[in-house]
Coordinates of C-alpha atoms in Angstrom, one line a residue:
M969 CA -107.1 -41.2 -47.1
A970 CA -108.6 -37.7 -46.6
S971 CA -105.1 -36.4 -46.4
A972 CA -104.0 -37.7 -49.7
E973 CA -107.0 -36.3 -50.9
M974 CA -106.2 -32.7 -49.5
K975 CA -102.6 -32.7 -51.2
D976 CA -104.0 -33.3 -54.6
T977 CA -106.1 -30.4 -54.7
A978 CA -105.0 -26.9 -55.6
S979 CA -102.7 -25.2 -53.8
P980 CA -103.4 -21.8 -52.9
Y981 CA -100.2 -20.9 -51.8
K982 CA -98.1 -20.7 -55.1
V983 CA -100.3 -17.2 -55.7
E984 CA -99.4 -16.1 -52.2
A985 CA -95.6 -17.2 -53.1
S986 CA -95.0 -14.2 -55.3
N987 CA -91.0 -14.5 -56.0
Q988 CA -90.5 -18.1 -54.1
T989 CA -92.2 -20.6 -56.3
L990 CA -93.5 -23.6 -54.4
S991 CA -93.8 -26.8 -56.1
S992 CA -94.6 -29.4 -53.5
P993 CA -96.0 -32.6 -55.3
P994 CA -97.7 -35.4 -52.6
S995 CA -95.0 -37.0 -51.3
V996 CA -95.2 -40.1 -49.0
N997 CA -91.4 -40.5 -47.7
S998 CA -89.1 -37.7 -46.2
S999 CA -86.0 -39.9 -47.4
D1000 CA -88.0 -39.9 -51.3
Q1001 CA -87.9 -36.4 -51.0
T1002 CA -84.4 -36.0 -49.9
K1003 CA -83.2 -38.8 -53.0
T1004 CA -85.2 -36.7 -55.3
A1005 CA -83.8 -33.2 -53.9
R1006 CA -80.0 -35.0 -54.6
E1007 CA -80.8 -36.2 -58.1
D1008 CA -81.8 -32.9 -59.2
E1009 CA -78.5 -31.8 -57.9
E1010 CA -76.4 -34.2 -59.5
A1011 CA -78.6 -33.5 -63.3
Q1012 CA -77.2 -29.7 -63.2
T1013 CA -74.5 -29.0 -65.6
P1014 CA -71.8 -25.8 -65.2
G1015 CA -74.2 -24.4 -68.1
T1016 CA -77.0 -24.3 -66.3
T1017 CA -78.7 -22.2 -63.7
K1018 CA -76.6 -21.9 -59.8
T1019 CA -78.2 -24.1 -57.4
K1020 CA -81.2 -22.5 -54.9
P1021 CA -79.9 -22.1 -51.8
A1022 CA -81.2 -24.4 -49.0
F1023 CA -83.2 -21.6 -47.7
N1024 CA -83.3 -17.9 -47.4
R1025 CA -81.9 -16.1 -44.7
D1026 CA -81.7 -12.2 -45.8
Y1027 CA -82.8 -9.5 -43.3
R1028 CA -86.5 -10.2 -43.4
F1029 CA -85.0 -14.0 -41.7
W1030 CA -83.1 -12.3 -39.1
M1031 CA -85.5 -9.9 -37.8
I1032 CA -88.0 -12.5 -37.2
M1033 CA -85.0 -14.3 -35.7
V1034 CA -85.0 -11.3 -33.5
T1035 CA -89.0 -11.7 -32.9
L1036 CA -88.3 -15.3 -31.7
V1037 CA -85.6 -14.3 -29.4
L1038 CA -87.6 -11.5 -27.7
A1039 CA -90.2 -14.4 -27.0
T1040 CA -88.1 -16.8 -25.8
L1041 CA -86.8 -14.1 -23.3
L1042 CA -90.1 -13.6 -22.3
A1043 CA -91.0 -17.1 -21.6
S1044 CA -88.1 -18.4 -20.0
L1045 CA -87.7 -15.1 -17.6
E1046 CA -91.2 -15.1 -16.3
A1047 CA -90.8 -19.0 -16.0
T1048 CA -88.4 -18.7 -13.3
V1049 CA -88.3 -14.9 -11.9
V1050 CA -91.4 -15.9 -9.7
I1051 CA -88.9 -18.5 -7.6
T1052 CA -87.2 -16.3 -5.6
S1053 CA -90.2 -13.5 -5.3
L1054 CA -92.9 -15.6 -4.2
P1055 CA -92.4 -15.4 -0.4
T1056 CA -92.4 -11.2 -0.6
I1057 CA -95.5 -11.6 -2.9
V1058 CA -97.0 -14.2 -0.6
E1059 CA -96.9 -12.0 2.1
S1060 CA -97.8 -8.8 0.8
L1061 CA -101.3 -10.2 -0.7
N1062 CA -102.0 -12.5 2.3
L1063 CA -102.3 -15.5 -0.4
G1064 CA -102.0 -18.5 2.6
S1065 CA -102.0 -22.3 0.8
S1066 CA -103.1 -20.9 -2.3
Y1067 CA -99.5 -19.5 -3.2
I1068 CA -99.1 -23.0 -4.9
W1069 CA -101.6 -21.7 -7.6
V1070 CA -99.1 -19.0 -8.4
T1071 CA -96.5 -20.9 -10.2
N1072 CA -99.1 -24.2 -11.0
V1073 CA -101.4 -22.3 -12.8
F1074 CA -98.8 -20.6 -14.8
F1075 CA -97.4 -24.3 -16.0
L1076 CA -100.8 -25.7 -16.4
T1077 CA -102.2 -23.6 -19.1
T1078 CA -98.9 -23.7 -20.8
A1079 CA -99.1 -27.5 -21.4
C1080 CA -103.1 -27.3 -22.1
V1081 CA -102.9 -24.9 -25.3
Q1082 CA -99.9 -26.0 -27.4
P1083 CA -101.7 -28.7 -29.9
L1084 CA -104.3 -26.2 -30.2
F1085 CA -102.2 -23.5 -30.7
G1086 CA -100.6 -26.0 -33.5
Q1087 CA -103.8 -26.2 -35.6
L1088 CA -104.5 -22.5 -35.4
C1089 CA -101.1 -21.7 -36.6
N1090 CA -102.3 -23.3 -39.9
L1091 CA -105.6 -22.0 -39.8
W1092 CA -105.1 -18.2 -39.5
G1093 CA -101.4 -18.2 -40.1
R1094 CA -98.3 -17.6 -37.7
K1095 CA -98.2 -14.0 -38.0
K1096 CA -101.9 -13.4 -36.3
V1097 CA -101.4 -16.4 -33.9
M1098 CA -98.2 -15.2 -32.4
M1099 CA -99.5 -11.4 -32.1
F1100 CA -102.6 -13.0 -29.9
I1101 CA -99.9 -14.5 -28.2
F1102 CA -97.7 -11.9 -27.6
A1103 CA -100.7 -9.7 -26.5
T1104 CA -102.3 -12.5 -24.2
Y1105 CA -99.3 -12.6 -22.4
T1106 CA -98.7 -9.1 -21.8
L1107 CA -102.5 -8.8 -20.8
G1108 CA -101.5 -11.7 -17.9
S1109 CA -98.3 -9.9 -17.3
G1110 CA -100.4 -6.2 -16.4
I1111 CA -103.1 -8.1 -14.3
A1112 CA -100.8 -10.1 -12.6
G1113 CA -98.4 -6.9 -11.9
G1114 CA -101.9 -4.8 -10.8
A1115 CA -103.3 -7.7 -8.8
N1116 CA -104.9 -6.5 -4.9
G1117 CA -105.6 -10.0 -4.1
G1118 CA -104.6 -13.9 -4.7
A1119 CA -107.7 -14.3 -7.3
M1120 CA -106.5 -11.6 -9.4
L1121 CA -102.9 -12.3 -9.4
I1122 CA -103.8 -16.3 -10.0
A1123 CA -106.0 -15.6 -12.9
G1124 CA -103.1 -12.8 -14.4
R1125 CA -100.3 -16.2 -14.5
A1126 CA -103.3 -18.0 -16.0
I1127 CA -103.5 -15.9 -18.8
Q1128 CA -99.7 -15.6 -19.0
G1129 CA -99.4 -19.1 -19.0
I1130 CA -101.6 -19.0 -21.9
G1131 CA -99.2 -17.2 -23.9
S1132 CA -96.1 -18.9 -22.4
G1133 CA -97.6 -22.0 -24.0
G1134 CA -98.2 -20.3 -27.3
V1135 CA -94.4 -18.7 -27.3
T1136 CA -92.8 -21.8 -26.8
M1137 CA -94.6 -24.1 -29.0
V1138 CA -95.1 -21.2 -32.2
N1139 CA -91.4 -20.6 -32.0
D1140 CA -90.5 -23.8 -33.0
V1141 CA -93.2 -24.0 -35.9
I1142 CA -91.7 -20.7 -37.3
I1143 CA -88.1 -22.1 -37.1
S1144 CA -89.6 -25.5 -38.9
D1145 CA -91.2 -23.2 -41.5
L1146 CA -88.1 -21.0 -42.1
V1147 CA -85.5 -23.6 -41.8
P1148 CA -84.5 -26.9 -43.3
L1149 CA -85.0 -29.9 -41.2
R1150 CA -81.3 -30.6 -41.5
Y1151 CA -80.1 -27.0 -40.4
R1152 CA -82.9 -26.5 -37.6
G1153 CA -80.6 -27.6 -34.9
N1154 CA -78.5 -24.5 -35.1
Y1155 CA -81.5 -22.1 -34.9
I1156 CA -83.1 -24.3 -31.9
A1157 CA -79.6 -23.7 -30.4
I1158 CA -79.9 -19.9 -30.7
L1159 CA -83.2 -19.8 -29.0
L1160 CA -82.5 -22.4 -26.3
L1161 CA -79.3 -20.2 -25.4
V1162 CA -81.5 -17.5 -24.8
A1163 CA -83.7 -19.5 -22.9
T1164 CA -81.0 -21.0 -20.7
I1165 CA -79.8 -17.1 -20.1
G1166 CA -83.6 -16.5 -19.2
F1167 CA -83.8 -19.3 -16.9
A1168 CA -81.0 -18.7 -14.8
V1169 CA -81.0 -15.0 -14.9
G1170 CA -84.6 -15.2 -13.8
P1171 CA -84.3 -16.2 -10.1
F1172 CA -81.7 -13.8 -9.8
L1173 CA -83.2 -10.9 -11.0
G1174 CA -86.4 -11.5 -9.4
G1175 CA -84.3 -11.7 -5.8
V1176 CA -82.8 -7.9 -7.3
I1177 CA -86.2 -6.8 -7.9
V1178 CA -87.7 -7.6 -4.6
E1179 CA -85.0 -6.1 -2.4
N1180 CA -84.9 -2.9 -4.8
T1181 CA -88.2 -2.3 -5.5
T1182 CA -91.7 -3.4 -5.7
W1183 CA -92.5 -7.1 -6.5
R1184 CA -94.7 -5.8 -9.2
W1185 CA -92.0 -5.0 -11.7
V1186 CA -91.6 -8.7 -11.7
F1187 CA -94.5 -8.8 -14.0
Y1188 CA -94.3 -4.8 -15.2
L1189 CA -91.0 -5.8 -16.8
N1190 CA -92.8 -7.9 -19.3
L1191 CA -94.8 -4.9 -20.8
P1192 CA -92.5 -3.1 -22.8
I1193 CA -90.4 -5.6 -23.9
G1194 CA -93.7 -7.5 -24.8
G1195 CA -95.1 -4.1 -26.9
V1196 CA -91.9 -4.0 -28.7
A1197 CA -92.4 -8.1 -29.8
I1198 CA -95.9 -7.2 -31.0
V1199 CA -94.7 -4.4 -33.2
V1200 CA -91.6 -5.9 -34.6
T1201 CA -93.8 -9.5 -35.2
Y1202 CA -96.3 -7.0 -37.4
F1203 CA -93.9 -5.7 -39.6
F1204 CA -91.5 -8.7 -40.3
L1205 CA -93.0 -12.1 -39.4
N1206 CA -94.7 -12.3 -42.9
L1207 CA -95.4 -16.0 -43.7
Q1208 CA -97.5 -17.7 -46.0
Y1209 CA -100.4 -19.6 -45.3
D1210 CA -104.1 -20.1 -47.1
R1211 CA -105.7 -16.6 -47.1
T1212 CA -109.0 -18.1 -49.7
Q1213 CA -111.0 -19.7 -46.8
S1214 CA -113.7 -17.6 -45.0
T1215 CA -113.4 -17.6 -41.2
M1216 CA -116.5 -19.9 -40.7
D1217 CA -114.7 -22.8 -42.9
K1218 CA -111.3 -22.2 -40.9
L1219 CA -113.9 -22.5 -37.4
R1220 CA -115.5 -25.8 -39.0
R1221 CA -111.7 -27.1 -39.0
I1222 CA -111.0 -27.2 -35.9
D1223 CA -111.0 -30.4 -33.9
Y1224 CA -113.0 -29.2 -31.1
I1225 CA -113.8 -32.7 -29.3
G1226 CA -110.1 -33.8 -29.7
N1227 CA -109.2 -30.6 -27.5
A1228 CA -111.7 -30.4 -25.2
I1229 CA -110.8 -34.2 -24.3
L1230 CA -107.0 -33.2 -24.2
I1231 CA -107.5 -30.1 -22.3
A1232 CA -109.6 -31.9 -19.7
S1233 CA -107.6 -34.7 -19.2
S1234 CA -104.3 -32.4 -18.7
V1235 CA -106.4 -30.2 -16.2
S1236 CA -107.7 -32.8 -14.3
I1237 CA -103.6 -34.7 -14.3
L1238 CA -102.0 -31.6 -13.0
I1239 CA -104.7 -30.5 -10.7
A1240 CA -103.9 -34.0 -8.9
L1241 CA -100.1 -33.5 -9.3
T1242 CA -100.4 -29.7 -7.7
W1243 CA -102.4 -30.8 -4.7
A1244 CA -100.3 -34.4 -3.9
G1245 CA -98.1 -33.6 -1.0
P1246 CA -98.6 -29.6 -0.2
V1247 CA -102.5 -30.1 0.3
H1248 CA -103.5 -33.8 0.5
P1249 CA -101.5 -37.2 0.3
W1250 CA -100.6 -39.4 -2.8
S1251 CA -103.3 -42.0 -1.4
D1252 CA -105.7 -39.4 -0.6
A1253 CA -109.2 -40.0 -3.2
R1254 CA -108.8 -36.3 -3.9
I1255 CA -105.8 -36.9 -5.5
L1256 CA -106.1 -40.3 -6.9
A1257 CA -109.5 -39.5 -8.4
P1258 CA -108.8 -36.7 -10.7
L1259 CA -105.3 -38.6 -11.7
I1260 CA -107.1 -41.6 -12.7
I1261 CA -109.5 -39.6 -14.5
G1262 CA -107.3 -38.0 -16.5
L1263 CA -105.2 -40.6 -17.6
L1264 CA -108.0 -42.5 -18.9
G1265 CA -108.8 -39.3 -20.9
L1266 CA -105.3 -38.9 -22.3
V1267 CA -106.4 -42.9 -23.9
G1268 CA -109.7 -41.9 -24.4
F1269 CA -108.2 -38.8 -26.9
V1270 CA -105.8 -41.5 -28.2
I1271 CA -108.5 -43.4 -29.6
Y1272 CA -110.7 -40.6 -30.6
E1273 CA -107.7 -39.2 -32.6
A1274 CA -106.8 -42.5 -34.3
S1275 CA -110.8 -43.4 -34.6
G1276 CA -111.1 -41.2 -37.8
I1277 CA -113.9 -39.4 -36.4
P1278 CA -112.0 -36.1 -36.6
S1279 CA -111.5 -34.6 -40.0
E1280 CA -108.3 -32.8 -38.9
P1281 CA -106.8 -34.5 -35.7
V1282 CA -105.0 -32.1 -34.0
M1283 CA -102.8 -35.5 -32.8
P1284 CA -102.8 -36.9 -36.6
I1285 CA -101.8 -40.6 -35.8
R1286 CA -99.8 -40.0 -39.3
L1287 CA -97.3 -38.5 -37.2
F1288 CA -96.1 -41.7 -35.4
P1289 CA -95.3 -43.6 -38.8
G1290 CA -92.6 -46.3 -36.9
R1291 CA -90.5 -46.7 -33.6
T1292 CA -88.3 -43.8 -33.8
S1293 CA -91.3 -41.1 -33.5
Y1294 CA -92.8 -42.9 -30.1
I1295 CA -89.6 -43.4 -28.8
V1296 CA -88.7 -39.8 -29.5
Y1297 CA -91.9 -38.9 -28.2
I1298 CA -91.5 -40.9 -25.0
N1299 CA -87.8 -39.4 -24.4
T1300 CA -89.1 -35.8 -24.8
F1301 CA -91.3 -36.6 -21.6
L1302 CA -88.2 -38.5 -19.8
N1303 CA -85.6 -35.6 -20.8
M1304 CA -88.0 -33.2 -19.4
L1305 CA -88.5 -34.8 -16.1
L1306 CA -85.1 -35.3 -16.0
I1307 CA -84.2 -31.8 -16.6
Q1308 CA -86.5 -30.7 -13.6
W1309 CA -85.3 -33.1 -11.4
C1310 CA -81.6 -32.3 -12.0
Y1311 CA -82.2 -28.6 -12.4
F1312 CA -85.0 -27.9 -10.0
F1313 CA -83.6 -29.3 -6.9
L1314 CA -80.0 -27.7 -7.3
P1315 CA -81.6 -24.2 -5.8
L1316 CA -82.4 -26.3 -3.2
Y1317 CA -79.1 -27.5 -2.6
F1318 CA -77.8 -24.5 -2.5
Q1319 CA -80.5 -22.4 -0.5
A1320 CA -81.3 -25.6 2.1
V1321 CA -77.8 -27.4 2.1
K1322 CA -75.4 -24.4 1.6
L1323 CA -77.5 -21.8 3.4
S1324 CA -76.7 -19.6 0.3
T1325 CA -79.0 -16.6 -0.4
P1326 CA -81.8 -17.0 -3.6
S1327 CA -79.3 -14.5 -5.7
R1328 CA -75.9 -16.2 -4.5
S1329 CA -77.8 -19.7 -5.5
G1330 CA -78.9 -18.2 -8.9
V1331 CA -75.2 -17.2 -9.4
Q1332 CA -74.0 -20.7 -8.5
M1333 CA -76.4 -22.4 -11.0
L1334 CA -74.6 -20.8 -13.8
P1335 CA -71.9 -23.9 -14.5
V1336 CA -75.2 -25.1 -15.9
A1337 CA -76.3 -22.6 -18.2
L1338 CA -72.4 -21.8 -19.5
I1339 CA -72.1 -25.7 -20.2
A1340 CA -75.1 -26.5 -21.8
I1341 CA -74.4 -24.1 -24.1
P1342 CA -71.0 -25.6 -25.4
G1343 CA -73.0 -29.2 -25.9
A1344 CA -76.1 -27.6 -27.5
A1345 CA -73.8 -25.8 -29.8
L1346 CA -71.7 -29.1 -30.6
S1347 CA -74.8 -31.3 -31.2
A1348 CA -76.0 -28.5 -33.6
V1349 CA -72.9 -28.8 -35.8
V1350 CA -73.2 -32.7 -35.7
L1351 CA -76.9 -32.6 -36.9
S1352 CA -76.4 -30.0 -39.6
K1353 CA -73.0 -31.6 -40.8
W1354 CA -73.9 -35.4 -41.0
G1355 CA -77.7 -35.6 -40.3
K1356 CA -77.4 -38.1 -38.0
Y1357 CA -79.1 -37.8 -33.8
K1358 CA -79.1 -41.6 -32.3
M1359 CA -75.9 -41.0 -30.8
L1360 CA -76.7 -37.4 -30.0
H1361 CA -79.2 -39.2 -27.9
V1362 CA -77.8 -42.5 -26.7
S1363 CA -74.3 -40.0 -25.7
G1364 CA -76.9 -37.5 -24.1
F1365 CA -78.9 -39.6 -22.1
F1366 CA -76.1 -41.7 -20.9
L1367 CA -74.5 -38.4 -19.6
M1368 CA -78.0 -37.1 -17.9
T1369 CA -78.0 -40.1 -16.0
L1370 CA -75.0 -40.3 -15.4
G1371 CA -74.7 -37.0 -14.3
V1372 CA -77.9 -36.7 -12.2
G1373 CA -76.9 -40.1 -10.6
L1374 CA -73.4 -38.1 -9.5
L1375 CA -75.4 -35.1 -7.7
G1376 CA -76.2 -37.8 -5.2
L1377 CA -72.7 -37.6 -3.7
L1378 CA -72.8 -33.9 -2.7
H1379 CA -73.2 -33.2 0.4
E1380 CA -73.1 -30.5 3.7
D1381 CA -69.4 -29.6 3.3
S1382 CA -68.9 -30.3 -0.6
P1383 CA -66.3 -27.8 -1.8
P1384 CA -67.1 -25.4 -4.3
A1385 CA -64.8 -27.6 -7.1
A1386 CA -67.3 -30.7 -6.3
W1387 CA -70.7 -29.0 -7.1
I1388 CA -69.3 -26.8 -9.8
L1389 CA -67.5 -29.9 -11.9
L1390 CA -70.7 -32.2 -11.1
Q1391 CA -73.1 -30.0 -12.9
F1392 CA -70.8 -30.3 -16.3
I1393 CA -71.6 -34.1 -16.6
P1394 CA -75.5 -33.6 -16.9
A1395 CA -75.2 -30.2 -18.1
I1396 CA -73.4 -31.1 -21.7
G1397 CA -75.9 -34.3 -21.8
S1398 CA -79.1 -31.7 -21.7
G1399 CA -76.6 -29.9 -24.2
F1400 CA -77.1 -32.9 -26.7
L1401 CA -80.7 -33.1 -26.1
L1402 CA -82.4 -30.2 -26.0
N1403 CA -82.4 -29.3 -29.7
T1404 CA -82.2 -32.5 -31.6
L1405 CA -85.3 -34.1 -30.2
L1406 CA -87.6 -32.1 -32.1
P1407 CA -85.8 -32.4 -35.4
A1408 CA -85.8 -36.3 -34.6
F1409 CA -89.5 -36.4 -34.5
Q1410 CA -90.2 -34.0 -37.2
A1411 CA -88.1 -35.9 -39.3
A1412 CA -90.4 -38.8 -40.3
T1413 CA -93.7 -36.3 -40.8
D1414 CA -94.3 -33.9 -43.8
E1415 CA -93.9 -30.5 -44.1
E1416 CA -97.2 -29.7 -43.9
D1417 CA -97.5 -31.4 -40.4
Q1418 CA -94.8 -29.8 -38.7
A1419 CA -97.3 -27.5 -36.6
A1420 CA -99.0 -30.3 -35.4
A1421 CA -96.0 -32.4 -34.9
T1422 CA -94.5 -29.3 -32.9
G1423 CA -97.8 -28.8 -31.3
N1424 CA -97.6 -32.4 -29.7
W1425 CA -94.0 -32.5 -29.0
T1426 CA -94.0 -29.0 -26.9
F1427 CA -97.3 -30.6 -25.3
M1428 CA -95.0 -33.5 -24.4
R1429 CA -91.9 -31.4 -23.1
S1430 CA -94.0 -29.5 -20.9
F1431 CA -96.1 -32.2 -19.6
G1432 CA -92.9 -33.5 -18.6
S1433 CA -91.6 -30.8 -16.8
V1434 CA -95.1 -30.9 -14.8
W1435 CA -94.0 -34.4 -13.9
G1436 CA -90.8 -34.0 -12.8
V1437 CA -91.5 -31.3 -10.7
A1438 CA -94.9 -33.6 -9.0
I1439 CA -92.5 -36.8 -8.9
A1440 CA -89.3 -35.3 -7.3
G1441 CA -90.9 -33.2 -4.5
S1442 CA -93.1 -36.4 -3.3
I1443 CA -89.5 -38.3 -3.2
F1444 CA -88.1 -35.4 -1.5
N1445 CA -91.5 -34.9 0.9
T1446 CA -91.6 -38.7 1.6
Y1447 CA -87.6 -39.2 2.7
T1448 CA -87.8 -35.5 4.6
K1449 CA -90.7 -37.3 6.8
Q1450 CA -88.8 -40.6 6.9
Y1451 CA -85.4 -38.7 8.2
S1452 CA -87.3 -36.4 10.5
H1453 CA -86.7 -38.3 13.5
M1454 CA -82.7 -37.5 13.3
I1455 CA -83.9 -33.4 14.4
D1456 CA -84.3 -32.9 17.8
N1457 CA -85.8 -29.9 17.6
E1458 CA -89.9 -30.8 18.3
L1459 CA -91.2 -28.1 16.0
A1460 CA -88.7 -28.2 13.4
R1461 CA -89.3 -31.8 13.3
E1462 CA -93.1 -31.4 13.3
M1463 CA -92.9 -29.3 9.9
L1464 CA -90.9 -31.3 8.1
S1465 CA -92.8 -34.4 8.6
S1466 CA -96.2 -32.7 7.6
G1467 CA -95.6 -34.1 4.0
D1468 CA -95.1 -30.4 2.9
S1469 CA -91.2 -30.1 3.7
Y1470 CA -90.1 -28.6 0.0
Q1471 CA -91.8 -25.7 1.4
S1472 CA -89.5 -25.5 4.3
A1473 CA -86.4 -25.9 2.6
T1474 CA -84.9 -22.8 2.7
R1475 CA -82.6 -20.7 4.1
A1476 CA -85.1 -18.1 6.1
F1477 CA -86.4 -21.2 7.8
I1478 CA -83.3 -23.1 8.8
L1479 CA -81.6 -20.0 10.3
Q1480 CA -84.2 -19.5 12.6
F1481 CA -83.2 -22.4 14.9
D1482 CA -79.7 -22.8 16.7
E1483 CA -76.9 -24.0 15.2
G1484 CA -76.9 -27.3 16.4
V1485 CA -80.5 -27.8 15.1
Q1486 CA -79.6 -25.9 11.3
T1487 CA -76.9 -28.6 11.1
Q1488 CA -79.2 -31.5 11.8
I1489 CA -82.1 -29.7 9.4
R1490 CA -79.1 -29.5 6.8
H1491 CA -78.4 -33.0 7.1
V1492 CA -81.6 -34.1 6.8
F1493 CA -82.5 -32.1 3.5
M1494 CA -79.0 -33.7 2.1
L1495 CA -80.1 -37.4 2.9
S1496 CA -83.8 -36.6 0.8
L1497 CA -82.3 -34.7 -2.3
S1498 CA -79.6 -37.8 -2.6
K1499 CA -82.6 -40.0 -2.7
V1500 CA -84.0 -38.3 -5.1
Y1501 CA -81.1 -38.0 -7.5
V1502 CA -80.7 -41.8 -6.9
I1503 CA -84.1 -42.4 -8.0
S1504 CA -83.8 -40.1 -10.8
V1505 CA -81.1 -42.7 -12.3
A1506 CA -83.9 -45.6 -13.3
F1507 CA -85.5 -42.9 -15.2
G1508 CA -83.0 -41.6 -17.0
G1509 CA -81.9 -45.6 -18.0
L1510 CA -85.2 -45.9 -19.1
A1511 CA -84.3 -43.1 -21.7
W1512 CA -81.0 -44.3 -22.7
V1513 CA -82.2 -48.0 -23.1
L1514 CA -84.8 -46.5 -25.5
S1515 CA -82.8 -44.3 -27.1
L1516 CA -80.6 -47.5 -28.4
F1517 CA -83.6 -48.6 -30.4
E1518 CA -83.8 -45.5 -32.9
K1519 CA -82.9 -45.3 -36.2
D1520 CA -81.7 -42.1 -38.2
V1521 CA -84.1 -40.9 -40.3
P1522 CA -83.0 -38.7 -43.3
L1523 CA -83.0 -34.7 -42.3
R1524 CA -84.3 -33.2 -45.5
K1525 CA -81.8 -30.1 -46.7
E1526 CA -84.3 -28.7 -49.1
L1527 CA -87.3 -26.3 -47.7
D1528 CA -90.5 -27.6 -49.3
T1529 CA -93.2 -25.8 -47.0
Q1530 CA -96.6 -23.9 -47.6
Y1531 CA -95.8 -21.6 -44.8
G1532 CA -92.7 -19.8 -45.8
L1533 CA -91.6 -16.1 -46.0
D1534 CA -94.0 -14.1 -47.7
E1535 CA -92.9 -11.4 -50.2
K1536 CA -95.5 -9.2 -49.7
A1537 CA -95.3 -6.0 -47.0
P1538 CA -97.9 -5.9 -44.2
V1539 CA -100.0 -3.3 -45.6
E1540 CA -100.5 -5.3 -49.3
Q1541 CA -101.3 -8.6 -47.2
K1542 CA -104.3 -6.2 -45.6
K1543 CA -105.5 -5.4 -48.7
E1544 CA -105.8 -8.6 -50.2
E1545 CA -107.5 -10.3 -47.1
A1546 CA -110.0 -7.3 -47.1

C-alpha cells in the first residue's frame, strides 16, 4: 500500500515541467490508461485544440539520441575489442593464468551494478548518473591503457565494467522517459544497430590496433569519445526529476540490503562460472561452493524484496503482475544465453576450424550484423503499428532455435555460401527479439517503475550472457577432451584433454603442428562445436514453448512520465538546485 500512498502525494515534478504539463493521476492499469487516452481523443471536436503529439522530438531529443549512440558505441566496442588483442596484452604484461579476468571481470561488474543504477536514476536524475557513468568508464579506460601489470589492468577493466553496465541500463531508461511504450522499439532498434556494429567491428579493430600500434590504444581510444559524451550529456540531457529532496533523504531511500545481497550473490555465481573449466573442474568444491551459495543468495534476495521490509525495494514485486512478465524475464535470460552460444562460438569456428585470422573472422561474421538489422527494423515496425509482440517472440525464438541447430551442420570444408546462409536464420530471429523484449516487460508496469523495470531487465540480460559463455564453453571443453583420442600428436592430445581446450582453439595453436595433425585438431574442434550447437536447441525450445503462453499486454501510445524532457537549460537548473 506504500506505493499507492506515494502516488497520492503532491508531485514536485509539475513545478519543474515549465512548458510541459504533467497530469498523472494514480492509475492502476496500463490498459485503463490506454482506454482513457483513446476516449479523450475521440471526445475532441474539430473546434477544439489540436491533439497533443505523442512525444516531443525537437532538436534536444535528437541530441540526446546522439549521446545514447555514443554511449552504446563505447560499451559495445569495449565488450569485443579486447578479444583479438588479448594474446598481445597477455604476452606484454606476463599475465599468465590471470588473463581470464581481463574479460570476465568486465562482465562481472557490468551485471552487478545495473539494478542499483536503476534506483540512482530516480533519486539523482538521469543526467547526473549518466555523467558519472561516462566519467567512470573513461577513468577505467585510462587505468587499463596505462597499466604496467596485471592487477592494474584488471582493476581498470572492473571500473570499465561498472561504466558499461550503467550505459547499457541508463540508455534504455532514457528511451523509456522520452518515447511512449508503443514506439520504443523503433529507438531501441537504433541503439541495437549501433551496438551490433560495435560488436562486429570490435574484434577487427582490436586486431588492426595491435598489428599497427601499441595495444594500449585499445583502451585509450575510449578517452576522446568519453570526453565528447560527457560534454554532450551536460548540455542536452535535461530530464525532469525530484529536486526537492535533500541528499540525506535520497540516501535513506536506497535499498542497501537488497543491493548488497544481489551484488554478493551475483559475484559469487560469476566467480564460479569464471573458474569452472579453465581453473578448476565443475565438480570441484571450489566451484560448487560459490555457485550454490550464490544461487541460494538470489533466492534469499527475492524473498527479502517480497517481504515488505525494504520501503523502496530495488526489485519491486509489482514488476511481475502476471505470467507474461515472468515469461519475458526468463526468456530475456534464455535469449542472451542463445545469442552468446550462437555468436560467441562463430569466431571459434572461423579461426580454429577454417583457420582464418582474427580480423578476417570479424569480416566473416558480418552477415550476422547485416541480417539482424532488417529483422530488428521489421519488428520495430510491427510493434509500433500494431502494438503486438507475442508473435514476434514466438517467431523469433523459433528462428533462433532452428538457426543454432542448423549451425551444427557446418564442417571443416563448408563453402562460404553455407556459413553465410546459415547465419541468416538465427540473425533474423535475434533481430525480432532484441528490441521487443524490453517493451513487453515494461508493458504491465507503471511509468514511475520504468527505471526499476529496466534495471532488473538489463541485469537478467547480462546474467544470461555470462551463463551462455560459461555453459557453452564447458560443453566445448568436455567434448574436446572426449574426442582428443583422435589426435596422434601427444602434445596436442594432452593440451586438448586438459579441460581448457577453448583457450587453445586458435589459428596460432593449430599452425604449430604438421598438416596431418592440423586436420585432426580441426576435426575435433568441429565435432565439439557441433555438440555445442545441438545442445543449445533444448534451451531455445524451452524459450519458444514459454513464449506461446505470453499475452499481448496493450502498449501505451501516450507518454505519462515524471522524467520527461525538462525545458530549463543546465545553468537554470544549477541555480535552482543551489
